[in-house]
mmCIF file of C-alpha atoms in Angstrom:
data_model
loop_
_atom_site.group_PDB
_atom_site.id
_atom_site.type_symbol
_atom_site.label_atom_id
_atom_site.label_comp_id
_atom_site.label_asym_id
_atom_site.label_seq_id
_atom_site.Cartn_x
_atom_site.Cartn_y
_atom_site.Cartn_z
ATOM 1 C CA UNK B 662 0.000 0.000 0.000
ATOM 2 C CA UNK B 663 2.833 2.217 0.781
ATOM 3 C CA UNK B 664 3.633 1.961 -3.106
ATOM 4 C CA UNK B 665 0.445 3.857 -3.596
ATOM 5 C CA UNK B 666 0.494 7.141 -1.704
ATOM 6 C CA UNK B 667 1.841 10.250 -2.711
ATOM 7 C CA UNK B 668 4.034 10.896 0.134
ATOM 8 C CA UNK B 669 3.916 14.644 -0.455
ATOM 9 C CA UNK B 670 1.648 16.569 2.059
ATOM 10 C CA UNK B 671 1.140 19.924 1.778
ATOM 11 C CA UNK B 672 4.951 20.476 0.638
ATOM 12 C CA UNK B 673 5.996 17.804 3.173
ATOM 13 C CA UNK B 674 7.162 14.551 3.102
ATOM 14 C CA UNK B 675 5.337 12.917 5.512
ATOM 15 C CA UNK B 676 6.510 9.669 6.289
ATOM 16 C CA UNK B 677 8.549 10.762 9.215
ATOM 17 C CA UNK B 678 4.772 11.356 11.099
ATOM 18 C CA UNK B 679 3.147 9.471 9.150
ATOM 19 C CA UNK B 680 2.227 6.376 11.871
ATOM 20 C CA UNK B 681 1.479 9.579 14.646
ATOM 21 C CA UNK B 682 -1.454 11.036 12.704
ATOM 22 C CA UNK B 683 -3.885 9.133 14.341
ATOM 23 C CA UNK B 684 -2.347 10.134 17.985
ATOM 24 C CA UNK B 685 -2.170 14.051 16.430
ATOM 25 C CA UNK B 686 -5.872 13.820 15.895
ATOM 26 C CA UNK B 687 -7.119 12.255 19.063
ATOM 27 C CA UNK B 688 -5.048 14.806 20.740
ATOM 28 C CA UNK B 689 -7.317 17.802 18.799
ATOM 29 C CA UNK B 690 -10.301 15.528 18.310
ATOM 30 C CA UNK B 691 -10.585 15.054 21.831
ATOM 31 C CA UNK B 692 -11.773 17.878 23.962
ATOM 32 C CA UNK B 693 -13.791 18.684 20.917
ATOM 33 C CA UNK B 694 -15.652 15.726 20.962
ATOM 34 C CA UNK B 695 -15.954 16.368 24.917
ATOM 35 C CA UNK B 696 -17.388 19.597 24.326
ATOM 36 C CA UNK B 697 -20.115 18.367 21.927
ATOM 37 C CA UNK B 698 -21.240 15.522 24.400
ATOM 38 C CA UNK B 699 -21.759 18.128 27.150
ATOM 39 C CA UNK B 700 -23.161 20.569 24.789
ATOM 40 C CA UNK B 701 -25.808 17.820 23.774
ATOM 41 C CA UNK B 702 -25.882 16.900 27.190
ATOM 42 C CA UNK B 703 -26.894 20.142 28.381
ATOM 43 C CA UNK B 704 -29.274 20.832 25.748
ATOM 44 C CA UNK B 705 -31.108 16.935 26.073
ATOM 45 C CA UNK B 706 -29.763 15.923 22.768
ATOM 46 C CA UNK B 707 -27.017 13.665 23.815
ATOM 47 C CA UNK B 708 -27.403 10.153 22.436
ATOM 48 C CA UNK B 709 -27.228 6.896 24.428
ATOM 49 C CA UNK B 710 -24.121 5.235 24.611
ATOM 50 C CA UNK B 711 -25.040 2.616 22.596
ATOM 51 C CA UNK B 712 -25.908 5.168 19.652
ATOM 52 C CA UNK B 713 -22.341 6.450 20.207
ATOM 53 C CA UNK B 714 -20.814 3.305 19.683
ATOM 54 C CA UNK B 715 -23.261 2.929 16.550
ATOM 55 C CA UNK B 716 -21.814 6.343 15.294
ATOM 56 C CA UNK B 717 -18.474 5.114 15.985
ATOM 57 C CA UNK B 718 -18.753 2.207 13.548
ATOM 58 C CA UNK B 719 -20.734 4.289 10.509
ATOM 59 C CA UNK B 720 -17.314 6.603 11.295
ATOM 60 C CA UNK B 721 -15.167 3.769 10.858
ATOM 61 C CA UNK B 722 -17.376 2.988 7.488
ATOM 62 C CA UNK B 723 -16.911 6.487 6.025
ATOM 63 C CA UNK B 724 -12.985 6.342 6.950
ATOM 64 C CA UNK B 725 -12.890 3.019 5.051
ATOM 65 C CA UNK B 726 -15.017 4.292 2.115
ATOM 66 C CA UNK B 727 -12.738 7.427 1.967
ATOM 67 C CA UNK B 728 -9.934 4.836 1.316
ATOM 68 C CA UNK B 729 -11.895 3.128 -0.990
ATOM 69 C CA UNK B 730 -12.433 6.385 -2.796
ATOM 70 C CA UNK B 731 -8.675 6.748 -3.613
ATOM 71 C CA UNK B 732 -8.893 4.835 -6.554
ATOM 72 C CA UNK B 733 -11.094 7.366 -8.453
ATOM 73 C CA UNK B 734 -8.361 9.897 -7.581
ATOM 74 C CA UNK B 735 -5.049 7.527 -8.797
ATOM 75 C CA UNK B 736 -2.654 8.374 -11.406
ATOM 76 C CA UNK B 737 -2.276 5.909 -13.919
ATOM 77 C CA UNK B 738 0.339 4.438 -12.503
ATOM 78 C CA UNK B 739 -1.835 3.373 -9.529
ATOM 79 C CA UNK B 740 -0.599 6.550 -7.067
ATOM 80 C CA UNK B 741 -2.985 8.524 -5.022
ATOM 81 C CA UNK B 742 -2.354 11.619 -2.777
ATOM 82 C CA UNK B 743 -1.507 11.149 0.805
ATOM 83 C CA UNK B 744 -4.726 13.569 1.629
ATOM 84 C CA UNK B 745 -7.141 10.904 1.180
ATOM 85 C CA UNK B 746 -5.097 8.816 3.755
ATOM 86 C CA UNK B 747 -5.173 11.439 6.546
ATOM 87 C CA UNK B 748 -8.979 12.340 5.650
ATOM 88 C CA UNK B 749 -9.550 8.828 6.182
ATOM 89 C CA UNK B 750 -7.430 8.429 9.754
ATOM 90 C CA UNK B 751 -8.939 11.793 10.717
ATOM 91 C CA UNK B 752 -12.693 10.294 10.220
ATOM 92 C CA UNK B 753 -11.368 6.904 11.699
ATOM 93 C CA UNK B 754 -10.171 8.729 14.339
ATOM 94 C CA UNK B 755 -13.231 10.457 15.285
ATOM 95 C CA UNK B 756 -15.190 7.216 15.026
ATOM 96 C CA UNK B 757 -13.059 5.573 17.973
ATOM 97 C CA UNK B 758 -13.743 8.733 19.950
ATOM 98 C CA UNK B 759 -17.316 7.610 19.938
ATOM 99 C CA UNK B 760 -16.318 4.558 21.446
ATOM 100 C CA UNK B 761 -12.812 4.107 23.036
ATOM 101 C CA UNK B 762 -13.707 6.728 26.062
ATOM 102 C CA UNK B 763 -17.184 6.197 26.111
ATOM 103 C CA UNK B 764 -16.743 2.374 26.073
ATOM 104 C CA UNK B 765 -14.139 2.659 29.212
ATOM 105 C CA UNK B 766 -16.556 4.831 31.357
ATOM 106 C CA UNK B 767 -19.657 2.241 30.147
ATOM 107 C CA UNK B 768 -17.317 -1.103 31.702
ATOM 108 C CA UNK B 769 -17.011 0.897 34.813
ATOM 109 C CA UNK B 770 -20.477 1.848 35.063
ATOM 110 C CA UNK B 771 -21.936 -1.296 34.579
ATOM 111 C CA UNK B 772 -19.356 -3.291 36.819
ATOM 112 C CA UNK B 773 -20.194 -3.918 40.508
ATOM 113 C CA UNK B 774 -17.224 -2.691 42.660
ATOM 114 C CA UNK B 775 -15.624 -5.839 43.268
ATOM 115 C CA UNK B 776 -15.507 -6.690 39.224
ATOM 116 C CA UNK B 777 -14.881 -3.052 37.737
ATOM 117 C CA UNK B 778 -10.893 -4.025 37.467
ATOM 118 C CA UNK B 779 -11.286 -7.077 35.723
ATOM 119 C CA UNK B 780 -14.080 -5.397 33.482
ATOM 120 C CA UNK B 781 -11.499 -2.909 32.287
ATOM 121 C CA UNK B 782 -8.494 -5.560 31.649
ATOM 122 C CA UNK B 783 -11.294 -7.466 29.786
ATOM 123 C CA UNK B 784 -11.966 -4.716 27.541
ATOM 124 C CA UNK B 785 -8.356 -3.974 27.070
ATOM 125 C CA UNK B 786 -7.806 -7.491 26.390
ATOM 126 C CA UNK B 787 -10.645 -6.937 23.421
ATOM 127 C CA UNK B 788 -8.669 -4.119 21.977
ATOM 128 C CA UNK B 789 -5.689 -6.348 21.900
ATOM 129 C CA UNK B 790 -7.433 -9.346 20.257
ATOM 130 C CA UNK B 791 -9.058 -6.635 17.741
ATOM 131 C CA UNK B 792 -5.714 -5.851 17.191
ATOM 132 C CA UNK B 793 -4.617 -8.921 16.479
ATOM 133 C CA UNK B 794 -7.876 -9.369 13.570
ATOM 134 C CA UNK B 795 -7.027 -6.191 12.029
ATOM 135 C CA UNK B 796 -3.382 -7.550 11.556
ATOM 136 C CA UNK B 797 -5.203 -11.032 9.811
ATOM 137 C CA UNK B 798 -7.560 -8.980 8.034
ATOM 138 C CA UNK B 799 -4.964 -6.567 6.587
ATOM 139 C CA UNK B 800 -2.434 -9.482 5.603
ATOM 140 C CA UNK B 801 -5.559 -10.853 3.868
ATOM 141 C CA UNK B 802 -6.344 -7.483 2.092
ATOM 142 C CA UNK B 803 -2.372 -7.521 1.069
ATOM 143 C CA UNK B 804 -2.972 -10.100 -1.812
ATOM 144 C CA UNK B 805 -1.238 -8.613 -4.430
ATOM 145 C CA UNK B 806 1.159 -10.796 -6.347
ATOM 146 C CA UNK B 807 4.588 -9.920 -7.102
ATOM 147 C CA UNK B 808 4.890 -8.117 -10.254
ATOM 148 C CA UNK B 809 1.276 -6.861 -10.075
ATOM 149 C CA UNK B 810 0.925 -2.989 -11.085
ATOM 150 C CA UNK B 811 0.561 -0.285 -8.260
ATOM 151 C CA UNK B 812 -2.796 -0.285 -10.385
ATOM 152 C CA UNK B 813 -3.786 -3.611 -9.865
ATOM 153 C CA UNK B 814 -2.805 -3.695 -6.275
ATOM 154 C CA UNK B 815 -4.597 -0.091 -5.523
ATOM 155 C CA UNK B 816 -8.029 -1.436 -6.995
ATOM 156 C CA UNK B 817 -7.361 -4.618 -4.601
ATOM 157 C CA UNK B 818 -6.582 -2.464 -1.576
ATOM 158 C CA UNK B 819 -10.017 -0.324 -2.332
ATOM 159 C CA UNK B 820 -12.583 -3.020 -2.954
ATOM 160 C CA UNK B 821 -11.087 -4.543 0.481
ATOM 161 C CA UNK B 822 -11.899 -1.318 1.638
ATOM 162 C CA UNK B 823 -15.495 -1.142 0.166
ATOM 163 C CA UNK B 824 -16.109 -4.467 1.912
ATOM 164 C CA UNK B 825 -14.699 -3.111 5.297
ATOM 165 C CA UNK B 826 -16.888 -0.061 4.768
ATOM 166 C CA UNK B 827 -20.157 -1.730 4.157
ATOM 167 C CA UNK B 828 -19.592 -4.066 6.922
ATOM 168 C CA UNK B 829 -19.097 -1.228 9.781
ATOM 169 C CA UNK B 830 -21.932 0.825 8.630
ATOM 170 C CA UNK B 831 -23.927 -2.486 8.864
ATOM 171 C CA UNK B 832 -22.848 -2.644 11.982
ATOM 172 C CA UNK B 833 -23.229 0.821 13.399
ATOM 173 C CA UNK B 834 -26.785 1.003 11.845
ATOM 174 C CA UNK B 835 -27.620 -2.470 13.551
ATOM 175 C CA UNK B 836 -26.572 -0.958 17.113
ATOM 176 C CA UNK B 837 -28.252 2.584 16.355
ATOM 177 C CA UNK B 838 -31.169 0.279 15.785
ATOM 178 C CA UNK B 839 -31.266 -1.938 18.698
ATOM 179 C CA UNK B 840 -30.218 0.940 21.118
ATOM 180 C CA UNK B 841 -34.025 1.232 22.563
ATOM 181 C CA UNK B 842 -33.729 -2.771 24.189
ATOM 182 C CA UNK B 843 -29.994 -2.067 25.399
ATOM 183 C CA UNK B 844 -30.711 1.198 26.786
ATOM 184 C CA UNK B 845 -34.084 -0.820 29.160
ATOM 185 C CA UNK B 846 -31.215 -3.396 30.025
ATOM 186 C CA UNK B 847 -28.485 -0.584 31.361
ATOM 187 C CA UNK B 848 -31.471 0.806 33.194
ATOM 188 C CA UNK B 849 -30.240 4.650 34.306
ATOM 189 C CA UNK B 850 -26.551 4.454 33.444
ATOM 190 C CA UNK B 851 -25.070 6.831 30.985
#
């Protein structure tokens, strides 16, 4: 994949910072993010938690379609511009802060005392083993045979995408939608 980026950004190369966008973004996504949740909050808008995580995954979607997208926007020698990347990360990004923080304050909420540590090394434990998928998933994505064009392996990389895409909006759309039970089973906890 790295074959197919531009690595020109704005005048820069960026593939010294390349890896830290997504920490860059959480850093300045972050009390933003805060700020809308209290502003909701404050006004009665704020959506259940489980509608947060939903928006986190049609996020996730958009970021994956954005990648997708790139091939619309290669050369014909298969290279697209690092901008669609960091669009991407930056809408990625702001899908997990719909459900990394959220998710950690949820496991504490809904844990009795005693089981509240274990509850959070459980979910950390998830993040790990998500990890781990994403790193099966992406070697499976990464099927382009040696001496295939950047062309041929962009258009592989982006219908992997499209598949990714359609699967987390699936997903976000089928927790948006079942929000009303799983908000009666967390009773008053928000």
């Amino acid at each position: 994949a790295a074959k197919n980026l531009n690595n020109d950004l704005l005048g820069l190369d960026a593939n010294g910072v390349n890896n830290s966008g997504g920490a860059f973004f959480i850093i300045f996504l972050a009390p933003l993010a805060g700020l809308v949740w209290i502003w909701l909050s404050k006004r009665e808008l704020e959506p259940n938690t489980v509608i947060k995580f939903g928006l986190g995954f049609i996020f996730l979607g958009l970021g994956y379609y954005t990648l997708f997208a790139t091939k619309f926007f290669a050369n014909a020698e298969g290279v697209t511009s690092l901008r669609f990347f960091t669009i991407a990360l930056l809408i990625i990004t702001f899908g997990e802060l719909c459900l990394s923080p959220i998710g950690l304050s949820i496991m504490t909420k809904l844990s009795t005392q005693n089981l509240q540590g274990m509850m959070m090394g459980l979910w950390f434990l998830a993040s790990a083993y998500g990890q781990y998928v994403a790193g099966l998933i992406g070697a499976n994505m990464a099927t382009a045979k040696h001496g295939t064009s950047n062309l041929e392996a962009l258009i592989t990389y982006a219908e992997s995408y499209k598949q990714l895409a359609i699967y987390a909006v699936i997903a976000g759309v089928i927790l948006i939608i079942i929000s009303p039970f799983v908000k009666k089973l967390m009773q008053d906890v928000r």
